[in-house]
Coordinates of C-alpha atoms in Angstrom, one line a residue:
X1 CA 32.5 -65.7 -217.6
X2 CA 31.0 -63.5 -220.3
X3 CA 30.2 -59.9 -219.4
X4 CA 29.1 -59.0 -222.9
X5 CA 25.7 -57.2 -223.0
X6 CA 23.2 -58.7 -225.5
X7 CA 20.3 -56.3 -225.5
X8 CA 16.7 -56.9 -226.8
X9 CA 14.9 -53.6 -227.4
X10 CA 11.1 -53.8 -227.3
X11 CA 8.3 -51.3 -227.1
X12 CA 5.7 -52.8 -224.7
X13 CA 3.0 -50.8 -226.6
X14 CA 3.7 -52.9 -229.7
X15 CA 5.3 -56.1 -228.4
X16 CA 2.2 -57.9 -227.0
X17 CA -0.4 -56.3 -229.1
X18 CA -2.4 -59.1 -230.8
X19 CA -4.9 -56.7 -232.5
X20 CA -4.5 -57.0 -236.3
X21 CA -6.6 -54.0 -237.4
X22 CA -3.7 -51.5 -238.1
X23 CA -6.1 -48.7 -239.1
X24 CA -4.4 -45.5 -240.3
X25 CA -4.3 -43.1 -237.4
X26 CA -6.4 -45.6 -235.5
X27 CA -7.3 -45.1 -231.8
X28 CA -6.2 -47.4 -229.0
X29 CA -9.7 -49.0 -229.1
X30 CA -9.4 -49.7 -232.8
X31 CA -5.8 -50.8 -233.1
X32 CA -5.1 -52.1 -229.6
X33 CA -2.1 -51.7 -227.4
X34 CA 0.4 -54.1 -225.8
X35 CA 0.5 -54.2 -222.0
X36 CA 3.4 -54.7 -219.5
X37 CA 1.6 -57.8 -218.3
X38 CA 1.8 -59.3 -221.9
X39 CA 5.5 -59.6 -221.2
X40 CA 4.9 -62.7 -219.1
X41 CA 7.2 -65.4 -217.9
X42 CA 6.8 -67.4 -221.1
X43 CA 7.7 -64.4 -223.2
X44 CA 10.7 -63.6 -221.0
X45 CA 11.9 -67.3 -221.1
X46 CA 11.8 -67.2 -224.9
X47 CA 13.8 -63.9 -225.0
X48 CA 16.3 -65.3 -222.5
X49 CA 16.7 -68.5 -224.6
X50 CA 17.7 -66.3 -227.6
X51 CA 20.8 -65.3 -225.6
X52 CA 19.8 -61.9 -224.3
X53 CA 21.2 -60.5 -221.1
X54 CA 19.2 -57.2 -221.0
X55 CA 15.9 -55.9 -222.2
X56 CA 15.5 -52.3 -223.0
X57 CA 11.9 -51.5 -222.4
X58 CA 11.3 -48.5 -224.6
X59 CA 8.5 -45.9 -224.0
X60 CA 7.5 -47.0 -220.5
X61 CA 7.7 -43.6 -218.9
X62 CA 4.5 -41.5 -219.2
X63 CA 4.5 -39.4 -222.3
X64 CA 2.0 -37.0 -223.9
X65 CA -0.8 -38.8 -225.9
X66 CA -4.0 -38.0 -227.7
X67 CA -5.8 -40.7 -225.7
X68 CA -8.0 -39.3 -223.0
X69 CA -7.2 -40.7 -219.6
X70 CA -9.1 -38.0 -217.6
X71 CA -11.5 -40.7 -216.2
X72 CA -8.6 -41.7 -213.9
X73 CA -7.6 -38.2 -213.1
X74 CA -4.9 -37.6 -215.7
X75 CA -5.2 -34.2 -217.4
X76 CA -5.6 -34.6 -221.2
X77 CA -2.9 -33.5 -223.5
X78 CA -3.5 -30.9 -226.2
X79 CA -3.3 -32.9 -229.5
X80 CA -1.9 -29.8 -231.2
X81 CA 1.4 -30.5 -229.4
X82 CA 1.3 -34.3 -229.7
X83 CA 2.7 -36.4 -232.5
X84 CA 0.6 -39.4 -233.3
X85 CA -2.5 -40.8 -231.6
X86 CA -0.3 -42.7 -229.1
X87 CA 2.3 -40.0 -228.8
X88 CA 6.0 -40.0 -228.9
X89 CA 7.7 -41.9 -226.1
X90 CA 10.3 -39.1 -226.0
X91 CA 7.8 -36.3 -225.2
X92 CA 7.9 -37.1 -221.5
X93 CA 4.8 -35.9 -219.5
X94 CA 5.8 -37.1 -216.1
X95 CA 9.3 -38.5 -215.3
X96 CA 7.9 -40.3 -212.3
X97 CA 5.1 -42.2 -213.9
X98 CA 4.4 -45.1 -216.2
X99 CA 2.5 -44.7 -219.5
X100 CA -1.2 -45.3 -218.7
X101 CA -1.8 -47.3 -221.9
X102 CA 0.6 -50.0 -220.8
X103 CA -1.3 -51.0 -217.7
X104 CA -4.1 -53.5 -217.4
X105 CA -5.3 -51.6 -214.3
X106 CA -4.2 -48.0 -214.8
X107 CA -4.4 -47.1 -211.2
X108 CA -1.7 -49.7 -210.4
X109 CA 0.5 -48.9 -213.4
X110 CA 3.6 -48.3 -211.4
X111 CA 3.0 -51.6 -209.5
X112 CA 2.6 -53.4 -212.9
X113 CA 6.0 -52.0 -213.9
X114 CA 7.6 -53.1 -210.7
X115 CA 6.2 -56.6 -211.4
X116 CA 7.7 -56.6 -214.9
X117 CA 11.1 -55.7 -213.4
X118 CA 10.8 -58.6 -211.0
X119 CA 9.7 -61.0 -213.8
X120 CA 12.6 -59.9 -215.9
X121 CA 15.1 -60.4 -213.1
X122 CA 13.6 -63.8 -212.3
X123 CA 14.1 -64.8 -215.9
X124 CA 17.8 -64.0 -215.6
X125 CA 17.9 -60.7 -217.4
X126 CA 18.4 -57.1 -216.5
X127 CA 16.2 -54.0 -217.2
X128 CA 17.1 -50.9 -219.2
X129 CA 14.7 -48.0 -219.6
X130 CA 14.9 -44.6 -221.3
X131 CA 16.2 -41.5 -219.7
X132 CA 15.2 -38.5 -221.8
X133 CA 17.3 -35.6 -220.4
X134 CA 17.2 -33.0 -223.1
X135 CA 13.5 -32.2 -223.4
X136 CA 10.0 -32.8 -222.0
X137 CA 6.4 -32.6 -223.4
X138 CA 4.9 -29.2 -223.6
X139 CA 2.2 -30.5 -221.3
X140 CA 4.8 -31.7 -218.7
X141 CA 3.6 -31.9 -215.1
X142 CA 4.1 -34.7 -212.6
X143 CA 1.0 -35.8 -210.7
X144 CA 2.8 -38.7 -208.9
X145 CA 6.1 -37.0 -207.9
X146 CA 7.3 -37.9 -204.4
X147 CA 6.6 -35.5 -201.5
X148 CA 9.0 -32.6 -201.4
X149 CA 9.9 -32.8 -205.1
X150 CA 9.6 -29.5 -207.0
X151 CA 8.2 -29.9 -210.5
X152 CA 10.4 -29.0 -213.4
X153 CA 9.9 -25.3 -214.2
X154 CA 7.8 -24.6 -211.2
X155 CA 10.3 -22.1 -209.7
X156 CA 11.5 -20.5 -213.0
X157 CA 11.7 -16.8 -213.5
X158 CA 9.7 -16.6 -216.8
X159 CA 10.5 -13.0 -217.4
X160 CA 14.0 -13.7 -218.6
X161 CA 15.1 -15.7 -221.6
X162 CA 17.9 -17.5 -219.6
X163 CA 18.9 -17.9 -216.1
X164 CA 21.3 -20.7 -214.9
X165 CA 18.8 -21.7 -212.3
X166 CA 15.8 -21.8 -214.6
X167 CA 14.8 -25.3 -215.8
X168 CA 13.6 -24.0 -219.2
X169 CA 14.6 -21.4 -221.8
X170 CA 12.0 -18.7 -222.5
X171 CA 11.0 -16.3 -225.3
X172 CA 9.6 -13.5 -223.1
X173 CA 6.6 -11.6 -224.4
X174 CA 5.7 -14.1 -227.0
X175 CA 3.0 -16.8 -227.2
X176 CA 4.0 -20.2 -228.5
X177 CA 2.5 -20.9 -232.0
X178 CA 1.6 -24.4 -233.2
X179 CA 3.2 -24.9 -236.6
X180 CA 0.9 -24.2 -239.5
X181 CA -0.4 -27.2 -241.4
X182 CA -0.2 -29.7 -238.5
X183 CA -3.3 -31.9 -238.5
X184 CA -3.1 -33.9 -235.2
X185 CA -4.6 -37.3 -235.4
X186 CA -5.5 -37.0 -239.0
X187 CA -8.8 -36.0 -240.7
X188 CA -10.9 -38.5 -238.7
X189 CA -9.8 -37.3 -235.3
X190 CA -11.9 -34.8 -233.5
X191 CA -11.2 -33.2 -230.1
X192 CA -12.4 -29.9 -228.5
X193 CA -8.6 -29.3 -227.9
X194 CA -7.8 -29.7 -231.6
X195 CA -8.0 -26.1 -232.6
X196 CA -4.5 -25.3 -233.9
X197 CA -3.7 -23.4 -230.7
X198 CA -1.8 -24.2 -227.5
X199 CA -1.7 -21.9 -224.6
X200 CA 1.9 -21.4 -223.6
X201 CA 3.0 -18.0 -222.5
X202 CA 5.8 -17.0 -222.5
X203 CA 6.8 -19.5 -225.1
X204 CA 9.5 -22.0 -224.2
X205 CA 12.4 -23.1 -226.5
X206 CA 11.8 -26.3 -228.5
X207 CA 13.7 -29.5 -227.9
X208 CA 15.9 -29.5 -230.9
X209 CA 17.5 -26.2 -229.9
X210 CA 15.0 -23.9 -231.5
X211 CA 15.0 -20.7 -229.5
X212 CA 11.9 -19.3 -231.1
X213 CA 8.1 -19.1 -230.3
X214 CA 7.4 -20.4 -233.8
X215 CA 9.1 -23.8 -234.5
X216 CA 8.4 -25.4 -237.8
X217 CA 6.4 -28.6 -238.4
X218 CA 9.7 -30.4 -238.9
X219 CA 11.0 -29.4 -235.5
X220 CA 10.4 -31.3 -232.3
X221 CA 7.7 -28.7 -231.6
X222 CA 5.9 -31.1 -229.2
X223 CA 8.8 -30.8 -226.7
X224 CA 10.5 -28.2 -224.5
X225 CA 14.2 -27.9 -224.3
X226 CA 15.7 -28.3 -220.8
X227 CA 18.3 -25.8 -219.5
X228 CA 21.3 -27.2 -217.6
X229 CA 22.7 -23.8 -217.0
X230 CA 25.9 -24.4 -219.0
X231 CA 24.8 -22.8 -222.3
X232 CA 23.0 -19.6 -223.0
X233 CA 20.5 -19.5 -225.9
X234 CA 23.2 -18.0 -228.2
X235 CA 25.5 -21.0 -227.5
X236 CA 27.9 -19.0 -225.3
X237 CA 29.1 -21.0 -222.3
X238 CA 28.3 -20.0 -218.8
X239 CA 30.7 -20.9 -216.0
X240 CA 28.7 -22.4 -213.1
X241 CA 29.7 -21.9 -209.5
X242 CA 27.4 -24.8 -208.4
X243 CA 25.1 -27.3 -210.0
X244 CA 21.7 -25.8 -210.9
X245 CA 18.5 -27.2 -209.4
X246 CA 17.7 -29.2 -212.6
X247 CA 20.8 -31.3 -212.1
X248 CA 19.5 -32.5 -208.7
X249 CA 16.0 -33.0 -210.1
X250 CA 17.4 -35.3 -212.8
X251 CA 19.5 -37.3 -210.3
X252 CA 16.5 -37.8 -208.1
X253 CA 14.5 -39.1 -211.1
X254 CA 17.1 -41.6 -212.0
X255 CA 17.4 -42.7 -208.3
X256 CA 13.7 -43.2 -208.2
X257 CA 13.8 -45.7 -211.0
X258 CA 17.0 -47.4 -209.9
X259 CA 15.4 -47.9 -206.5
X260 CA 12.7 -49.9 -208.3
X261 CA 15.4 -52.3 -209.6
X262 CA 16.2 -50.7 -213.0
X263 CA 19.7 -51.8 -214.0
X264 CA 20.6 -49.3 -216.6
X265 CA 19.5 -46.2 -218.6
X266 CA 19.6 -45.7 -222.3
X267 CA 20.1 -41.9 -222.4
X268 CA 18.5 -40.0 -225.3
X269 CA 20.4 -37.5 -227.4
X270 CA 23.3 -37.1 -224.9
X271 CA 25.2 -34.6 -227.0
X272 CA 22.4 -32.1 -226.6
X273 CA 23.1 -32.1 -222.8
X274 CA 26.3 -30.6 -221.5
X275 CA 29.0 -33.2 -220.7
X276 CA 29.6 -31.4 -217.5
X277 CA 26.2 -32.6 -216.2
X278 CA 27.1 -36.2 -217.2
X279 CA 30.5 -36.0 -215.5
X280 CA 28.7 -34.8 -212.3
X281 CA 25.8 -37.4 -212.5
X282 CA 27.2 -40.7 -213.5
X283 CA 29.9 -41.2 -210.8
X284 CA 27.3 -40.4 -208.1
X285 CA 24.8 -42.8 -209.6
X286 CA 27.3 -45.6 -210.0
X287 CA 28.5 -45.2 -206.4
X288 CA 25.0 -45.3 -205.1
X289 CA 23.9 -48.2 -207.4
X290 CA 26.9 -50.4 -208.1
X291 CA 26.6 -52.1 -211.5
X292 CA 24.3 -49.4 -212.9
X293 CA 25.0 -48.8 -216.6
X294 CA 24.6 -45.8 -218.9
X295 CA 24.2 -46.1 -222.6
X296 CA 24.3 -42.9 -224.6
X297 CA 22.7 -42.2 -227.9
X298 CA 25.5 -40.3 -229.7
X299 CA 26.2 -39.3 -233.3
X300 CA 29.3 -37.0 -233.2
X301 CA 32.3 -39.4 -233.4
X302 CA 34.6 -36.4 -232.5
X303 CA 32.9 -36.4 -229.1
X304 CA 32.8 -40.1 -228.4
X305 CA 35.9 -40.1 -226.2
X306 CA 34.7 -37.1 -224.3
X307 CA 31.4 -38.8 -223.3
X308 CA 33.1 -42.0 -222.4
X309 CA 36.1 -40.7 -220.5
X310 CA 34.6 -37.5 -219.1
X311 CA 30.9 -38.1 -219.3
X312 CA 31.2 -41.5 -217.6
X313 CA 29.2 -43.5 -220.2
X314 CA 29.7 -47.2 -220.3
X315 CA 28.6 -47.5 -223.9
X316 CA 27.7 -45.3 -226.9
X317 CA 25.8 -45.9 -230.1
X318 CA 28.0 -46.9 -233.0
X319 CA 25.7 -45.5 -235.6
X320 CA 28.0 -43.0 -237.3
X321 CA 30.6 -45.7 -237.8
X322 CA 29.9 -49.4 -237.9
X323 CA 26.2 -49.2 -238.6
X324 CA 26.7 -46.9 -241.6
X325 CA 29.5 -49.0 -243.0
X326 CA 27.6 -52.3 -242.6
X327 CA 24.5 -50.8 -244.1
X328 CA 26.4 -49.7 -247.2
X329 CA 27.8 -53.2 -247.6
X330 CA 24.5 -54.9 -246.9
X331 CA 22.8 -52.7 -249.6
X332 CA 25.7 -53.2 -252.0
X333 CA 26.0 -49.4 -252.3
X334 CA 28.4 -48.1 -255.0
X335 CA 31.9 -48.2 -253.7
X336 CA 31.1 -49.8 -250.4
X337 CA 34.0 -52.0 -249.1
X338 CA 35.1 -53.7 -245.9
X339 CA 38.0 -51.3 -245.4
X340 CA 35.3 -49.0 -244.1
X341 CA 35.0 -51.3 -241.1
X342 CA 38.7 -51.0 -240.4
X343 CA 38.3 -47.2 -240.5
X344 CA 35.7 -47.5 -237.7
X345 CA 37.8 -49.2 -235.0
X346 CA 41.1 -47.8 -236.3
X347 CA 40.0 -44.2 -236.4
X348 CA 36.4 -43.3 -235.3
X349 CA 36.4 -45.4 -232.1
X350 CA 40.2 -45.9 -231.5
X351 CA 40.9 -46.6 -227.9
X352 CA 37.2 -46.8 -227.0
X353 CA 35.9 -49.5 -229.4
X354 CA 34.9 -51.8 -226.5
X355 CA 32.5 -49.1 -225.4
X356 CA 30.5 -49.1 -228.6
X357 CA 27.0 -50.5 -228.8
X358 CA 26.5 -52.3 -232.2
X359 CA 23.2 -52.8 -233.9
X360 CA 21.5 -53.0 -237.3
X361 CA 18.1 -51.9 -236.2
X362 CA 16.5 -49.8 -233.5
X363 CA 13.4 -47.6 -233.3
X364 CA 15.0 -44.7 -235.1
X365 CA 16.4 -46.7 -238.0
X366 CA 14.8 -48.4 -241.0
X367 CA 14.0 -52.1 -240.8
X368 CA 16.4 -54.4 -242.7
X369 CA 13.5 -56.1 -244.4
X370 CA 12.0 -52.9 -245.6
X371 CA 12.4 -51.8 -249.2
X372 CA 14.3 -48.7 -247.9
X373 CA 17.1 -50.9 -246.5
X374 CA 17.9 -54.4 -247.8
X375 CA 14.4 -55.6 -248.7
X376 CA 15.3 -59.1 -247.3
X377 CA 16.0 -59.8 -243.6
X378 CA 18.4 -62.7 -244.4
X379 CA 20.8 -60.2 -246.0
X380 CA 21.6 -59.0 -242.4
X381 CA 23.5 -62.2 -241.6
X382 CA 27.1 -61.0 -242.4
X383 CA 26.6 -57.6 -240.8
X384 CA 25.1 -59.1 -237.7
X385 CA 28.0 -61.5 -237.3
X386 CA 30.3 -58.5 -237.3
X387 CA 28.1 -56.4 -235.1
X388 CA 28.0 -59.2 -232.5
X389 CA 31.6 -60.3 -232.6
X390 CA 33.9 -57.4 -233.5
X391 CA 34.6 -56.3 -230.0
X392 CA 33.6 -56.7 -226.3
X393 CA 30.9 -54.1 -226.3
X394 CA 27.1 -54.8 -226.5
X395 CA 25.1 -55.9 -229.4
X396 CA 21.4 -55.0 -229.7
X397 CA 18.5 -56.5 -231.6
X398 CA 15.2 -54.6 -232.1
X399 CA 12.0 -56.7 -231.5
X400 CA 10.8 -58.0 -234.8
X401 CA 14.2 -57.9 -236.5
X402 CA 14.6 -61.6 -235.7
X403 CA 11.5 -62.5 -237.8
X404 CA 12.0 -59.9 -240.6
X405 CA 9.5 -57.2 -239.6
X406 CA 9.3 -55.0 -242.8
X407 CA 7.5 -51.9 -241.4
X408 CA 5.1 -51.7 -244.3
X409 CA 2.9 -48.7 -244.9
X410 CA 2.1 -45.5 -243.1
X411 CA 0.5 -45.9 -239.7
X412 CA -0.5 -42.3 -239.0
X413 CA 2.0 -39.6 -238.0
X414 CA 4.7 -42.0 -239.0
X415 CA 4.8 -42.3 -242.8
X416 CA 5.7 -45.2 -245.0
X417 CA 9.5 -44.9 -244.5
X418 CA 10.6 -48.3 -243.4
X419 CA 10.5 -47.6 -239.7
X420 CA 8.2 -49.1 -237.2
X421 CA 6.2 -46.2 -235.8
X422 CA 6.8 -45.0 -232.2
X423 CA 4.0 -42.4 -232.5
X424 CA 0.9 -44.5 -233.4
X425 CA -1.1 -47.4 -232.2
X426 CA -0.3 -50.3 -234.5
X427 CA 1.0 -53.9 -234.4
X428 CA 4.0 -55.8 -235.6
X429 CA 2.4 -58.3 -238.0
X430 CA 5.4 -60.6 -238.4
X431 CA 6.3 -60.6 -234.7
X432 CA 2.6 -61.4 -234.1
X433 CA 3.2 -64.7 -235.8
X434 CA 5.8 -65.5 -233.1
X435 CA 3.7 -64.1 -230.3
X436 CA 0.8 -66.2 -231.6
X437 CA -1.9 -64.7 -229.4
X438 CA 0.2 -64.8 -226.3
X439 CA 1.5 -68.3 -226.6
X440 CA 5.0 -67.1 -227.7
X441 CA 5.6 -70.3 -229.5
X442 CA 6.3 -69.1 -233.1
X443 CA 3.9 -71.6 -234.5
X444 CA 2.7 -69.2 -237.2
X445 CA 6.2 -68.2 -238.5
X446 CA 7.1 -69.3 -242.1
X447 CA 10.0 -71.7 -242.6
X448 CA 12.2 -68.7 -243.7
X449 CA 11.3 -66.8 -240.6
X450 CA 12.1 -69.8 -238.4
X451 CA 15.4 -70.1 -240.1
X452 CA 16.2 -66.4 -239.6
X453 CA 15.2 -66.6 -235.9
X454 CA 17.4 -69.7 -235.5
X455 CA 20.3 -67.8 -236.9
X456 CA 19.9 -65.1 -234.3
X457 CA 19.5 -67.6 -231.5
X458 CA 22.7 -69.4 -232.6
X459 CA 24.7 -66.2 -233.1
X460 CA 23.8 -64.6 -229.9
X461 CA 24.2 -67.7 -227.7
X462 CA 27.5 -68.5 -229.3
X463 CA 28.7 -65.0 -228.8
X464 CA 27.6 -65.0 -225.1
X465 CA 29.1 -68.4 -224.4
X466 CA 32.4 -67.8 -226.2
X467 CA 35.2 -66.3 -224.0
X468 CA 37.1 -65.2 -227.1
X469 CA 34.1 -63.5 -228.7
X470 CA 32.9 -61.8 -225.5
X471 CA 36.2 -61.0 -223.8
X472 CA 39.1 -61.8 -226.2
X473 CA 41.6 -59.7 -228.0
X474 CA 41.1 -58.6 -231.6
X475 CA 43.5 -59.2 -234.5
X476 CA 42.9 -57.7 -237.9
X477 CA 43.4 -60.2 -240.8
X478 CA 42.6 -58.0 -243.8
X479 CA 46.2 -57.0 -244.6
X480 CA 47.4 -60.6 -244.3
X481 CA 44.8 -61.7 -246.9
X482 CA 44.3 -58.9 -249.3
X483 CA 46.6 -60.5 -251.9
X484 CA 45.1 -64.0 -251.6
X485 CA 43.3 -65.6 -254.6
X486 CA 39.5 -65.1 -254.2
X487 CA 39.9 -62.2 -251.8
X488 CA 38.0 -59.0 -252.5
X489 CA 36.8 -56.0 -250.5
X490 CA 33.4 -57.5 -249.8
X491 CA 35.1 -60.0 -247.5
X492 CA 36.0 -59.1 -243.9
X493 CA 38.3 -61.3 -241.8
X494 CA 39.6 -61.0 -238.3
X495 CA 40.4 -63.0 -235.2
X496 CA 39.2 -62.9 -231.6
X497 CA 41.1 -64.9 -229.0
X498 CA 42.0 -65.6 -225.4
X499 CA 44.7 -68.0 -224.1
X500 CA 42.2 -70.8 -224.3
X501 CA 40.1 -70.1 -227.3
X502 CA 40.9 -68.9 -230.8
X503 CA 38.2 -67.8 -233.3
X504 CA 38.7 -66.7 -236.9
X505 CA 35.7 -64.6 -238.2
X506 CA 35.2 -64.5 -241.9
X507 CA 32.1 -62.9 -243.6
X508 CA 31.1 -62.4 -247.2
X509 CA 29.0 -59.4 -248.3
X510 CA 29.1 -60.6 -252.0
X511 CA 25.9 -61.9 -253.6
X512 CA 27.8 -65.1 -254.6
X513 CA 30.0 -67.5 -252.7
X514 CA 33.8 -67.0 -252.4
X515 CA 36.6 -69.5 -252.1
X516 CA 39.6 -68.2 -250.2
X517 CA 42.5 -69.6 -248.2
X518 CA 42.7 -67.6 -245.0
X519 CA 46.3 -66.8 -244.0
X520 CA 47.2 -66.3 -240.4
X521 CA 50.4 -64.2 -239.9
X522 CA 53.4 -65.8 -238.3
X523 CA 53.3 -63.5 -235.2
X524 CA 49.7 -64.6 -234.6
X525 CA 50.5 -68.3 -235.0
X526 CA 53.4 -67.8 -232.6
X527 CA 51.2 -66.1 -230.1
X528 CA 48.6 -68.9 -230.5
X529 CA 51.4 -71.6 -230.3
X530 CA 49.8 -73.1 -233.4
X531 CA 51.7 -75.2 -235.9
X532 CA 51.1 -78.1 -238.3
X533 CA 47.7 -79.7 -238.7
X534 CA 44.8 -77.9 -237.1
X535 CA 41.0 -78.5 -237.0
X536 CA 38.5 -75.6 -236.9
X537 CA 34.8 -75.9 -236.3
X538 CA 32.2 -73.3 -237.5
X539 CA 30.4 -72.3 -234.3
X540 CA 27.3 -71.4 -236.4
X541 CA 26.9 -74.7 -238.2
X542 CA 29.3 -77.2 -236.6
X543 CA 30.9 -77.7 -240.0
X544 CA 34.6 -78.9 -239.7
X545 CA 37.5 -77.3 -241.5
X546 CA 40.8 -79.2 -241.5
X547 CA 44.2 -77.9 -242.6
X548 CA 47.3 -80.2 -242.8
X549 CA 49.5 -77.2 -242.3
X550 CA 48.2 -74.0 -240.6
X551 CA 51.1 -72.1 -242.1
X552 CA 49.6 -72.7 -245.5
X553 CA 46.2 -71.3 -244.4
X554 CA 42.6 -72.4 -243.9
X555 CA 40.8 -73.2 -247.1
X556 CA 37.1 -72.1 -246.9
X557 CA 34.0 -71.5 -249.0
X558 CA 32.1 -68.5 -247.8
X559 CA 28.5 -68.7 -248.9
X560 CA 26.8 -65.6 -250.4
X561 CA 25.9 -63.0 -247.7
X562 CA 27.0 -65.3 -244.9
X563 CA 29.9 -66.0 -242.7
X564 CA 31.9 -68.4 -240.5
X565 CA 33.0 -68.4 -236.9
X566 CA 36.0 -70.8 -237.0
X567 CA 36.9 -72.0 -233.6
X568 CA 40.1 -73.9 -232.8

């Protein structure tokens, strides 16, 4: 039985949006917005059929926006502290609420989310949502918090810069100043609140650790840094005698969503939150909700073990590691070679490699098909084979990746940088061809897009169904093959195996095919009890590879920018 997580990340705001306008800095009325109800049984069945076990619904918690929802009693946000017309999903306005834009009937938005959780479970998948623990929107204030819950910051002593029992850090005696030059919503957007000012006194520290009343336009100026009591503004550590109130507030928030059936949390920027908090939180949550998972967005490889072993995280981003190495190889960067992949599991993630979440796209990274990355979505094939099969940890695909979404053009706050905007109302034009006005049948995809999507379907299903690829041991085959004719450092070769299934993985990052005879070391053959004639089948294409004598190796042709999963 496979326990490998195969995660589909999607932004409901974008996923089901069938509006094709894509006006620069367009409003929700002009550019449209996807709804939670768009993710219906047919959509979920198609996602499940691709091999996914989990869906990460990104941006479902209520966040600050320039869209006015005052007609249903929601206080408007000041656009001077909102990025993009839609707003950043990581500038949380109410930890207990669902983003109003995502609901067909806004008054029942939480019920619509509960229904989505139920539909997802019925389709045989689990639900992951964001937990944003480091910062909130400058306009934060919960209007749906349960009875007895104290709002974040409500009991703070605002006369001091720091107190271990304050929820925020303050800059006493100073007013917050909106960064000069910020034009919220673009030239065409007008609002009585768009005046270059925001009334915040005393000023609070900004989300990316800016302890000043005057953050720059390049800072996360739309957010407020949360204070877990462990660190003073100068970075000095404070020894706590007991958990501060904020810790209990955050635990209550997670429990609120777990009670709705959420199966896991992707935790934003975990290294900006003290590991002491995670060490306190995760065991309690896992005891209360058996099977609950925590995925951490992490970038400091020197801290990976700390957050796994002490922080209690099940999985961490492998961005500064496998993603970076594979990106260099995919783009044919000068000097890129597959020994960099060895360095990842042998050094960066040694001892915790099965805890690493692998991906080639997410909402923070550039699209593979964009001119800023590979320029061609098909060039992801060798890197995705490795990302999916290198170890037991999760693999993740970002909605649109499977059809080659290129993230063309600037959309508003988000510039033309190869990323699909999380700030603006827009659509995913290539994914729309698969969505096909809500039929989710892919009828408008090109032949190349169909082929790309079929590759992902095959790879993910094979990975999920293979005991060796999901749960098996790893054996490195680079050293055994580095002297073989045809071998070069754009090839990567390894084995995954259990007692009942053996798979040799070989990928080619070259722009032309390579012929090589893959050698399996004597100790591996002995372990596999393999001798004489052996037949291998490529799990991706069902092609058969036969060798009269396994001791002489497996002769293969590796197509350009492709790979083989040779199962015996």
